Amino acid sequence: MIGGAGFIGVAACKELMRRGVETIAAGRKERPYGTFTSYVAFDRTDESQLARALDETRPDVLLDLACYRPGEVQMAARNFRGARYIFVSTGVYPDLHGKPAREEDFVPLDGEPPAELDYREGKRWCETMLSRHPDFPWTVIRPPAVFGPADHTLRIAAYIQRIADGGAVLVPMETYEWQAGVAWVKDIGFACALACDPRKDADHKAYNASFEGVSLRDLIEGIASALGMPARLQPIPFAELPEGASPYGPDPRRAAGYVIDRARRELGFEPSALEDALAETLAWYRVARPSHPGYANRDKELALAGT
Ligand SMILES: NC(=O)c1ccc[n+]([C@@H]2O[C@H](COP(=O)([O-])OP(=O)(O)OC[C@H]3O[C@@H](n4cnc5c(N)ncnc54)[C@H](OP(=O)(O)O)[C@@H]3O)[C@@H](O)[C@H]2O)c1
């Protein structure tokens, strides 16, 4: 598991070990044993290091949680000789303007990748490269924004701290009741573990994994209910939201969350209850008390809300 010591990687490791699967986590830093059966340190962007690590460990499945550029996919395809390569992608979908994204809404790109790629374009090109490898046994997992304990993006903390301070929470009026693109880290670990199962016919397929039917409104009301606070939602036009006020958007140009029927049908994926995800995440928040950078503009938001 390249990236096995990261946010999603640890959740995937736990789920795989629960299923009796030997896991070998990998990352650049040296780490003591802990959550993992074993651990190797190497930089996957250096092909000789990747080749040596794969040669030494000979994994049946390579779960790749640290692949961001098309060249890295190509290196994996050149060096991995096991039964399944699982690429953890993201929302690679084009603007769907409020339509929930189905896996087939992603269309591989034409031509060659440009030198400079942002995060989403990098993932699109990674998937495009995979689609050009009919003999390589690849599978793709596509999570949306993932939250849970130790969410280093702090996007979930942004909502928790606003609800906890009792003030209004600004949300995009166009989209806050749409299905949102969010998932619990434990569910994404579960989806990754399911995709590792060699009995699943998952070659050359992509799978969405997320909550189903959870809107930003549901998320905020769920947090408020768990905190015993009122949910003071204040809808305003998306274009007028201050930077960082609603890190999950949803941006009206984007998809309204995911359709997860394929993962449910073919992998046996089922998302957990939102309440369970929030209970665990709030337990972390109460101890860690992190602050999202956008919270620095809280005064401006409260002024906009007229409170
Ligand atoms: N978190 C989300 O909301 C989210 C949403 C959609 C998709 N995803 C995708 O899911 C994957 C995992 O995300 P995450 O949030 O778990 O990330 P993360 O916490 O940053 O974990 C990534 C791990 O990869 C390792 N790593 C990074 N570069 C490496 C390299 N060159 N060689 C070897 N190891 C390397 C890092 O360990 P070292 O520092 O030790 O190298 C780190 O532990 C990513 O591909 C991400 O794009 C995440």
PDB file of C-alpha atoms in Angstrom, residues 61-190:
ATOM      1  CA  VAL A  61      -2.059  -6.411  -4.999  1.00  0.00           C
ATOM      2  CA  LEU A  62      -0.616  -2.911  -5.171  1.00  0.00           C
ATOM      3  CA  LEU A  63      -2.921  -0.351  -3.575  1.00  0.00           C
ATOM      4  CA  ASP A  64      -1.674   3.036  -4.712  1.00  0.00           C
ATOM      5  CA  LEU A  65      -2.687   5.924  -2.467  1.00  0.00           C
ATOM      6  CA  ALA A  66       0.128   8.258  -3.458  1.00  0.00           C
ATOM      7  CA  CYS A  67      -0.142   8.539  -7.229  1.00  0.00           C
ATOM      8  CA  TYR A  68      -0.771  12.009  -8.576  1.00  0.00           C
ATOM      9  CA  ARG A  69       0.930  12.230 -11.970  1.00  0.00           C
ATOM     10  CA  PRO A  70       0.605  10.185 -15.175  1.00  0.00           C
ATOM     11  CA  GLY A  71       4.322   9.308 -15.160  1.00  0.00           C
ATOM     12  CA  GLU A  72       3.822   7.593 -11.785  1.00  0.00           C
ATOM     13  CA  VAL A  73       1.085   5.384 -13.223  1.00  0.00           C
ATOM     14  CA  GLN A  74       3.395   4.461 -16.091  1.00  0.00           C
ATOM     15  CA  MET A  75       6.117   3.479 -13.600  1.00  0.00           C
ATOM     16  CA  ALA A  76       3.648   1.268 -11.731  1.00  0.00           C
ATOM     17  CA  ALA A  77       2.567  -0.382 -15.004  1.00  0.00           C
ATOM     18  CA  ARG A  78       6.193  -1.050 -15.963  1.00  0.00           C
ATOM     19  CA  ASN A  79       7.217  -2.563 -12.629  1.00  0.00           C
ATOM     20  CA  PHE A  80       4.253  -4.223 -10.919  1.00  0.00           C
ATOM     21  CA  ARG A  81       3.832  -7.901 -11.801  1.00  0.00           C
ATOM     22  CA  GLY A  82       1.063  -8.921  -9.377  1.00  0.00           C
ATOM     23  CA  ALA A  83      -2.625  -9.646  -9.900  1.00  0.00           C
ATOM     24  CA  ARG A  84      -4.207  -6.222  -9.347  1.00  0.00           C
ATOM     25  CA  TYR A  85      -3.149  -2.583  -9.282  1.00  0.00           C
ATOM     26  CA  ILE A  86      -5.632  -0.306  -7.499  1.00  0.00           C
ATOM     27  CA  PHE A  87      -5.357   3.389  -8.216  1.00  0.00           C
ATOM     28  CA  VAL A  88      -7.042   5.685  -5.705  1.00  0.00           C
ATOM     29  CA  SER A  89      -8.323   8.581  -7.756  1.00  0.00           C
ATOM     30  CA  THR A  90     -10.731  11.435  -6.976  1.00  0.00           C
ATOM     31  CA  GLY A  91     -13.703  13.239  -8.560  1.00  0.00           C
ATOM     32  CA  VAL A  92     -12.281  13.278 -12.094  1.00  0.00           C
ATOM     33  CA  TYR A  93     -15.646  14.194 -13.564  1.00  0.00           C
ATOM     34  CA  PRO A  94     -16.328  17.122 -15.865  1.00  0.00           C
ATOM     35  CA  ASP A  95     -18.770  19.801 -14.702  1.00  0.00           C
ATOM     36  CA  LEU A  96     -22.123  18.018 -14.474  1.00  0.00           C
ATOM     37  CA  HIS A  97     -24.129  20.992 -13.142  1.00  0.00           C
ATOM     38  CA  GLY A  98     -26.045  19.179 -10.438  1.00  0.00           C
ATOM     39  CA  LYS A  99     -26.283  15.728 -12.010  1.00  0.00           C
ATOM     40  CA  PRO A 100     -24.880  12.960  -9.736  1.00  0.00           C
ATOM     41  CA  ALA A 101     -21.695  11.513 -11.285  1.00  0.00           C
ATOM     42  CA  ARG A 102     -21.725   7.971 -12.674  1.00  0.00           C
ATOM     43  CA  GLU A 103     -18.417   6.238 -13.359  1.00  0.00           C
ATOM     44  CA  GLU A 104     -18.919   6.499 -17.115  1.00  0.00           C
ATOM     45  CA  ASP A 105     -19.155  10.288 -16.919  1.00  0.00           C
ATOM     46  CA  PHE A 106     -15.355  10.353 -16.887  1.00  0.00           C
ATOM     47  CA  VAL A 107     -14.024  10.201 -20.438  1.00  0.00           C
ATOM     48  CA  PRO A 108     -10.280   9.556 -20.938  1.00  0.00           C
ATOM     49  CA  LEU A 109      -8.370  12.500 -22.397  1.00  0.00           C
ATOM     50  CA  ASP A 110      -6.770  12.686 -25.832  1.00  0.00           C
ATOM     51  CA  GLY A 111      -3.155  13.349 -26.687  1.00  0.00           C
ATOM     52  CA  GLU A 112      -0.277  13.664 -24.230  1.00  0.00           C
ATOM     53  CA  PRO A 113      -0.360  15.249 -20.754  1.00  0.00           C
ATOM     54  CA  PRO A 114       0.933  18.799 -20.367  1.00  0.00           C
ATOM     55  CA  ALA A 115       3.974  19.333 -18.106  1.00  0.00           C
ATOM     56  CA  GLU A 116       2.024  21.333 -15.508  1.00  0.00           C
ATOM     57  CA  LEU A 117      -1.024  19.665 -14.000  1.00  0.00           C
ATOM     58  CA  ASP A 118      -3.153  20.610 -11.017  1.00  0.00           C
ATOM     59  CA  TYR A 119      -4.404  17.923  -8.630  1.00  0.00           C
ATOM     60  CA  ARG A 120      -7.602  17.008 -10.490  1.00  0.00           C
ATOM     61  CA  GLU A 121      -6.018  17.160 -13.947  1.00  0.00           C
ATOM     62  CA  GLY A 122      -3.174  14.986 -12.637  1.00  0.00           C
ATOM     63  CA  LYS A 123      -5.677  12.333 -11.528  1.00  0.00           C
ATOM     64  CA  ARG A 124      -7.539  12.608 -14.871  1.00  0.00           C
ATOM     65  CA  TRP A 125      -4.312  11.961 -16.703  1.00  0.00           C
ATOM     66  CA  CYS A 126      -3.429   9.052 -14.399  1.00  0.00           C
ATOM     67  CA  GLU A 127      -6.775   7.432 -15.236  1.00  0.00           C
ATOM     68  CA  THR A 128      -6.293   8.239 -18.918  1.00  0.00           C
ATOM     69  CA  MET A 129      -2.939   6.433 -18.869  1.00  0.00           C
ATOM     70  CA  LEU A 130      -4.529   3.406 -17.189  1.00  0.00           C
ATOM     71  CA  SER A 131      -7.218   3.291 -19.885  1.00  0.00           C
ATOM     72  CA  ARG A 132      -4.406   2.914 -22.442  1.00  0.00           C
ATOM     73  CA  HIS A 133      -3.112  -0.262 -20.720  1.00  0.00           C
ATOM     74  CA  PRO A 134      -5.476  -3.095 -21.715  1.00  0.00           C
ATOM     75  CA  ASP A 135      -3.012  -5.765 -20.487  1.00  0.00           C
ATOM     76  CA  PHE A 136      -2.382  -4.213 -17.066  1.00  0.00           C
ATOM     77  CA  PRO A 137      -4.850  -5.379 -14.353  1.00  0.00           C
ATOM     78  CA  TRP A 138      -5.971  -1.996 -13.009  1.00  0.00           C
ATOM     79  CA  THR A 139      -8.953  -0.987 -10.886  1.00  0.00           C
ATOM     80  CA  VAL A 140      -9.861   2.554  -9.841  1.00  0.00           C
ATOM     81  CA  ILE A 141     -11.518   3.738  -6.616  1.00  0.00           C
ATOM     82  CA  ARG A 142     -12.905   7.280  -6.816  1.00  0.00           C
ATOM     83  CA  PRO A 143     -13.567   8.913  -3.435  1.00  0.00           C
ATOM     84  CA  PRO A 144     -14.974  12.448  -3.199  1.00  0.00           C
ATOM     85  CA  ALA A 145     -13.929  14.670  -0.238  1.00  0.00           C
ATOM     86  CA  VAL A 146     -13.120  12.303   2.629  1.00  0.00           C
ATOM     87  CA  PHE A 147     -13.532  13.146   6.311  1.00  0.00           C
ATOM     88  CA  GLY A 148     -12.786  11.405   9.565  1.00  0.00           C
ATOM     89  CA  PRO A 149     -10.439  11.630  12.544  1.00  0.00           C
ATOM     90  CA  ALA A 150      -7.149  13.303  11.619  1.00  0.00           C
ATOM     91  CA  ASP A 151      -8.540  14.691   8.358  1.00  0.00           C
ATOM     92  CA  HIS A 152      -5.514  16.788   7.425  1.00  0.00           C
ATOM     93  CA  THR A 153      -7.528  18.946   4.999  1.00  0.00           C
ATOM     94  CA  LEU A 154      -9.499  20.204   8.047  1.00  0.00           C
ATOM     95  CA  ARG A 155     -12.529  20.720   5.788  1.00  0.00           C
ATOM     96  CA  ILE A 156     -14.803  18.886   8.234  1.00  0.00           C
ATOM     97  CA  ALA A 157     -13.357  20.909  11.133  1.00  0.00           C
ATOM     98  CA  ALA A 158     -14.430  24.057   9.259  1.00  0.00           C
ATOM     99  CA  TYR A 159     -18.075  23.079   9.721  1.00  0.00           C
ATOM    100  CA  ILE A 160     -17.708  21.700  13.250  1.00  0.00           C
ATOM    101  CA  GLN A 161     -16.070  24.831  14.614  1.00  0.00           C
ATOM    102  CA  ARG A 162     -18.659  27.148  13.042  1.00  0.00           C
ATOM    103  CA  ILE A 163     -21.549  25.128  14.471  1.00  0.00           C
ATOM    104  CA  ALA A 164     -19.793  24.919  17.841  1.00  0.00           C
ATOM    105  CA  ASP A 165     -19.387  28.716  18.059  1.00  0.00           C
ATOM    106  CA  GLY A 166     -23.182  29.116  17.749  1.00  0.00           C
ATOM    107  CA  GLY A 167     -23.028  31.543  14.813  1.00  0.00           C
ATOM    108  CA  ALA A 168     -24.618  31.220  11.370  1.00  0.00           C
ATOM    109  CA  VAL A 169     -23.054  28.781   8.905  1.00  0.00           C
ATOM    110  CA  LEU A 170     -22.973  30.202   5.377  1.00  0.00           C
ATOM    111  CA  VAL A 171     -23.908  27.658   2.714  1.00  0.00           C
ATOM    112  CA  PRO A 172     -24.389  27.979  -1.052  1.00  0.00           C
ATOM    113  CA  MET A 173     -28.098  28.594  -1.598  1.00  0.00           C
ATOM    114  CA  GLU A 174     -28.054  26.860  -5.002  1.00  0.00           C
ATOM    115  CA  THR A 175     -26.619  23.559  -3.798  1.00  0.00           C
ATOM    116  CA  TYR A 176     -26.760  22.985  -0.046  1.00  0.00           C
ATOM    117  CA  GLU A 177     -29.669  20.569  -0.430  1.00  0.00           C
ATOM    118  CA  TRP A 178     -28.028  18.613  -3.261  1.00  0.00           C
ATOM    119  CA  GLN A 179     -26.350  15.337  -2.528  1.00  0.00           C
ATOM    120  CA  ALA A 180     -22.814  16.358  -1.520  1.00  0.00           C
ATOM    121  CA  GLY A 181     -19.599  14.634  -2.556  1.00  0.00           C
ATOM    122  CA  VAL A 182     -18.438  13.389   0.848  1.00  0.00           C
ATOM    123  CA  ALA A 183     -17.303  10.078   2.327  1.00  0.00           C
ATOM    124  CA  TRP A 184     -16.136   8.705   5.691  1.00  0.00           C
ATOM    125  CA  VAL A 185     -12.536   7.586   5.735  1.00  0.00           C
ATOM    126  CA  LYS A 186     -13.523   4.221   7.185  1.00  0.00           C
ATOM    127  CA  ASP A 187     -15.857   3.618   4.208  1.00  0.00           C
ATOM    128  CA  ILE A 188     -13.100   4.451   1.737  1.00  0.00           C
ATOM    129  CA  GLY A 189     -10.782   2.029   3.552  1.00  0.00           C
ATOM    130  CA  PHE A 190     -13.593  -0.530   3.219  1.00  0.00           C
TER     131      PHE A 190
END
